Amino acid sequence: MSRPSLVAAALTFAIPLSAATAQSTLAEALRSADREGWGNRMAAGQADAQRAQALAPLRGILPALRAEAGYVRTTDPIGAFGTTLRQRAVTPAAFDPARLNDPPAASNYTGGLVVEQPLLNADAWAGRVAATRAADAADGTERWTRMRTRVEVVQAWYGAALAAQKVRTLEAAATAAHAHVRQAESLVKGGLATKSDALLAAVGAGEVDAQLAESRAAASLARRQLAMALGRANPDGLAPPADLPEASRIRALAEGDTMPRVASAR
């Protein structure tokens, strides 16, 4: 089955829980992963950075407009007279020898707008093409990361449910095994069984206890893996479904997406 179909199947089999739980359906878990998943957030940040870098080469392609301003104040005779002349403020008094030799401070403000249009910048055009392709690749990586995160959430969601079911099954098995041990001990006391029978029952109960401890650790690990897939630091508030979908429903959903394999005659 393809990955999109796997996600669709997960949404179809999302089982609601009681209102007391913080996470009630797989659809909510997938939305949470889209927003908060570690991989999704990193991929989105890289895509944004790459799109921003794609704008840098435009400086060598598009026209540029800049403003320039300046201020000059001088008492230099040549500079002061030239400033007065540029300001078209020359009067007969400006030619007074004493004023020419020791002029008062002259001030001048300048300003302007400069428009620059590159005629041909091959490096900028090549950089723009490369940066645009890199941005497209980053967008594709982000989409793929989101889909992969959704698949991981589906696997972790039902993996946690399967681990919890295994714990419940082994708890029932452990209860039955210890009841069998007590029954075997009673039979030994009554002379209806040997001591070895009671020891074998105790060994079997111990094996079930070991499997139960292992399954509890696996269930805790599965919940933490689910929390990591959702972008959370701990699994508090997560409540995977108590039951798994029926196998017939999964097969019915996969029939339209999986090529039937018919054994050919040799």
Coordinates of C-alpha atoms in Angstrom, one line a residue:
M1 CA 0.0 0.0 0.0
S2 CA 1.4 3.5 -0.8
R3 CA 2.0 6.0 1.9
P4 CA -0.9 8.4 1.0
S5 CA -3.2 5.4 1.2
L6 CA -1.7 4.4 4.5
V7 CA -2.6 7.8 5.9
A8 CA -6.1 7.6 4.4
A9 CA -6.5 4.3 6.0
A10 CA -5.4 5.7 9.4
L11 CA -7.9 8.5 9.1
T12 CA -10.6 6.0 8.2
F13 CA -9.8 3.8 11.2
A14 CA -9.4 6.7 13.7
I15 CA -11.3 5.5 16.8
P16 CA -12.7 8.3 19.1
L17 CA -12.1 8.0 22.8
S18 CA -13.8 9.5 25.9
A19 CA -13.9 13.3 26.2
A20 CA -11.6 13.1 29.3
T21 CA -8.5 12.3 27.1
A22 CA -6.4 15.1 25.6
Q23 CA -5.9 13.3 22.3
S24 CA -9.0 11.7 21.0
T25 CA -8.5 10.7 17.4
L26 CA -5.7 10.0 15.0
A27 CA -6.8 13.0 12.8
E28 CA -6.1 15.3 15.7
A29 CA -2.7 13.7 16.2
L30 CA -1.8 14.2 12.5
R31 CA -2.8 17.8 12.7
S32 CA -0.7 18.2 15.8
A33 CA 2.2 16.6 14.1
D34 CA 1.8 19.0 11.1
R35 CA 2.1 22.0 13.4
E36 CA 4.6 20.8 16.0
G37 CA 6.5 17.9 14.5
W38 CA 10.3 18.4 14.9
G39 CA 11.1 17.3 11.3
N40 CA 8.2 19.4 9.9
R41 CA 9.4 22.5 11.7
M42 CA 13.0 22.0 10.6
A43 CA 12.0 21.4 7.0
A44 CA 9.7 24.4 7.0
G45 CA 12.5 26.6 8.3
Q46 CA 14.9 25.4 5.7
A47 CA 12.4 26.0 2.9
D48 CA 11.8 29.5 4.2
A49 CA 15.5 30.2 4.3
Q50 CA 16.0 28.8 0.8
R51 CA 13.1 30.9 -0.6
A52 CA 14.7 34.0 1.0
Q53 CA 18.1 33.2 -0.6
A54 CA 16.3 33.0 -4.0
L55 CA 15.6 36.7 -3.7
A56 CA 19.2 37.8 -3.2
P57 CA 20.2 37.5 -7.0
L58 CA 17.4 40.0 -7.9
R59 CA 19.7 42.8 -6.7
G60 CA 21.8 42.2 -9.9
I61 CA 18.7 42.0 -12.2
L62 CA 16.0 44.5 -11.1
P63 CA 16.5 48.2 -11.1
A64 CA 17.6 49.8 -7.8
L65 CA 16.6 53.1 -6.4
R66 CA 18.6 54.9 -3.7
A67 CA 18.5 58.3 -2.0
E68 CA 21.7 60.3 -1.4
A69 CA 22.1 63.3 0.9
G70 CA 25.0 65.5 2.1
Y71 CA 25.9 68.5 4.2
V72 CA 28.9 70.7 3.8
R73 CA 30.0 73.6 6.0
T74 CA 33.4 75.3 5.3
T75 CA 35.4 78.5 5.8
D76 CA 37.9 77.7 3.1
P77 CA 38.0 80.7 0.8
I78 CA 37.7 78.7 -2.4
G79 CA 35.1 76.3 -0.9
A80 CA 33.1 79.1 0.6
F81 CA 33.0 81.2 -2.6
G82 CA 32.3 78.0 -4.7
T83 CA 29.4 77.2 -2.4
T84 CA 28.0 80.7 -2.7
L85 CA 28.4 80.5 -6.5
R86 CA 26.6 77.1 -6.7
Q87 CA 23.8 78.5 -4.6
R88 CA 23.5 81.4 -7.1
A89 CA 23.8 83.8 -4.2
V90 CA 26.7 85.9 -5.5
T91 CA 26.4 89.6 -4.9
P92 CA 28.9 92.5 -5.5
A93 CA 29.7 92.3 -1.8
A94 CA 31.0 88.8 -2.3
F95 CA 33.9 90.2 -4.3
D96 CA 35.1 92.3 -1.3
P97 CA 38.8 91.3 -0.9
A98 CA 38.5 91.1 2.9
R99 CA 35.5 88.8 2.5
L100 CA 37.3 86.7 -0.1
N101 CA 40.3 86.3 2.1
D102 CA 38.4 85.6 5.3
P103 CA 34.9 84.4 4.3
P104 CA 32.2 83.5 6.9
A105 CA 31.3 79.8 7.1
A106 CA 29.2 78.6 4.2
S107 CA 26.7 75.8 4.5
N108 CA 25.3 73.7 1.7
Y109 CA 22.8 70.8 1.6
T110 CA 22.7 68.2 -1.2
G111 CA 20.3 65.5 -2.0
G112 CA 19.1 63.3 -4.8
L113 CA 17.5 60.0 -6.1
V114 CA 19.7 57.6 -8.1
V115 CA 18.1 54.9 -10.3
E116 CA 20.4 52.0 -11.4
Q117 CA 19.3 49.5 -14.0
P118 CA 21.8 46.6 -14.7
L119 CA 22.0 46.0 -18.5
L120 CA 23.3 42.4 -18.4
N121 CA 24.4 40.5 -15.4
A122 CA 24.9 36.9 -16.4
D123 CA 26.1 35.8 -12.9
A124 CA 22.9 37.2 -11.3
W125 CA 20.7 35.4 -13.8
A126 CA 22.5 32.1 -13.3
G127 CA 22.4 32.6 -9.5
R128 CA 18.7 33.3 -9.7
V129 CA 18.0 30.1 -11.7
A130 CA 20.0 28.0 -9.3
A131 CA 18.5 29.6 -6.2
T132 CA 15.0 29.1 -7.6
R133 CA 15.6 25.5 -8.2
A134 CA 17.1 25.1 -4.8
A135 CA 13.9 26.7 -3.3
D136 CA 11.7 24.3 -5.3
A137 CA 13.8 21.4 -4.0
A138 CA 13.4 22.6 -0.4
D139 CA 9.7 22.9 -0.9
G140 CA 9.6 19.3 -2.2
T141 CA 11.7 18.2 0.8
E142 CA 9.3 19.9 3.1
R143 CA 6.3 18.1 1.5
W144 CA 8.0 14.8 1.7
T145 CA 9.0 15.3 5.3
R146 CA 5.4 16.1 6.2
M147 CA 4.2 12.9 4.5
R148 CA 6.9 10.9 6.2
T149 CA 6.0 12.4 9.6
R150 CA 2.3 11.4 9.0
V151 CA 3.3 7.9 8.2
E152 CA 5.5 7.8 11.4
V153 CA 2.6 9.1 13.4
V154 CA 0.2 6.4 12.0
Q155 CA 2.8 3.7 12.8
A156 CA 3.4 5.0 16.3
W157 CA -0.3 5.6 17.0
Y158 CA -1.3 2.0 16.3
G159 CA 2.0 0.7 17.5
A160 CA 1.3 2.1 20.9
A161 CA -2.2 0.6 20.7
L162 CA -0.8 -2.8 19.8
A163 CA 1.7 -2.6 22.7
A164 CA -1.0 -1.7 25.1
Q165 CA -3.1 -4.7 23.9
K166 CA -0.1 -6.9 24.4
V167 CA 0.3 -5.7 28.0
R168 CA -3.4 -6.4 28.7
T169 CA -3.1 -9.9 27.2
L170 CA 0.0 -10.8 29.2
E171 CA -1.5 -9.4 32.4
A172 CA -4.4 -11.9 31.9
A173 CA -1.9 -14.6 31.1
A174 CA 0.1 -13.8 34.2
T175 CA -3.0 -14.0 36.3
A176 CA -3.9 -17.3 34.8
A177 CA -0.3 -18.6 35.2
H178 CA -0.1 -17.7 38.9
A179 CA -3.5 -19.3 39.5
H180 CA -2.2 -22.4 37.8
V181 CA 0.8 -22.3 40.2
R182 CA -1.4 -22.1 43.2
Q183 CA -3.5 -25.0 41.8
A184 CA -0.4 -27.1 41.2
E185 CA 0.8 -26.4 44.8
S186 CA -2.6 -27.5 46.2
L187 CA -2.4 -30.7 44.1
V188 CA 1.1 -31.4 45.4
K189 CA -0.2 -31.0 49.0
G190 CA -3.0 -33.4 48.2
G191 CA -0.7 -35.9 46.6
L192 CA -2.3 -35.6 43.2
A193 CA 0.8 -34.0 41.6
T194 CA 4.5 -34.1 42.0
K195 CA 6.8 -31.4 43.1
S196 CA 8.2 -31.1 39.6
D197 CA 4.8 -30.3 38.3
A198 CA 4.5 -27.3 40.7
L199 CA 8.1 -26.2 39.7
L200 CA 7.2 -26.4 36.0
A201 CA 4.1 -24.2 36.6
A202 CA 6.2 -21.7 38.6
V203 CA 8.8 -21.6 35.7
G204 CA 6.0 -20.9 33.2
A205 CA 4.6 -18.2 35.4
G206 CA 8.0 -16.6 35.7
E207 CA 8.4 -16.6 31.9
V208 CA 5.0 -14.9 31.5
D209 CA 6.1 -12.3 34.2
A210 CA 9.3 -11.6 32.2
Q211 CA 7.3 -11.2 29.0
L212 CA 4.9 -8.9 30.8
A213 CA 7.7 -6.7 32.1
E214 CA 9.2 -6.5 28.6
S215 CA 5.9 -5.6 27.1
R216 CA 5.3 -2.9 29.6
A217 CA 8.7 -1.4 28.7
A218 CA 7.9 -1.7 25.0
A219 CA 4.5 0.1 25.6
S220 CA 6.2 2.9 27.4
L221 CA 8.8 3.2 24.6
A222 CA 6.0 3.2 22.0
R223 CA 4.2 6.1 23.7
R224 CA 7.4 8.0 23.8
Q225 CA 8.0 7.4 20.1
L226 CA 4.5 8.7 19.5
A227 CA 5.3 11.8 21.5
M228 CA 8.5 12.3 19.5
A229 CA 6.5 12.0 16.2
L230 CA 4.1 14.6 17.4
G231 CA 6.9 17.0 18.4
R232 CA 6.4 16.6 22.2
A233 CA 8.9 16.2 24.9
N234 CA 6.8 13.7 26.9
P235 CA 3.9 11.4 26.2
D236 CA 1.6 13.0 28.8
G237 CA -1.9 13.5 27.5
L238 CA -1.6 11.0 24.7
A239 CA -4.3 8.3 24.5
P240 CA -3.9 5.9 21.6
P241 CA -7.0 3.9 20.7
A242 CA -7.9 0.9 22.9
D243 CA -8.7 -1.3 20.0
L244 CA -7.1 -1.9 16.5
P245 CA -9.1 -1.9 13.3
E246 CA -10.4 -5.3 12.1
A247 CA -8.1 -7.1 9.6
S248 CA -11.0 -7.3 7.1
R249 CA -11.4 -3.5 7.0
I250 CA -7.7 -3.1 6.3
R251 CA -7.7 -5.7 3.5
A252 CA -10.8 -4.1 2.0
L253 CA -9.1 -0.7 1.9
A254 CA -5.9 -2.2 0.4
E255 CA -7.6 -4.1 -2.4
G256 CA -7.9 -1.0 -4.6
D257 CA -4.3 0.1 -4.1
T258 CA -2.4 -3.2 -4.1
M259 CA -1.8 -5.2 -7.3
P260 CA -3.2 -8.8 -6.9
R261 CA -0.6 -11.4 -7.2
V262 CA -1.8 -14.5 -9.0
A263 CA 0.5 -17.5 -8.9
S264 CA 1.4 -18.4 -12.5
A265 CA 1.8 -22.0 -13.6
R266 CA 5.4 -23.2 -13.9

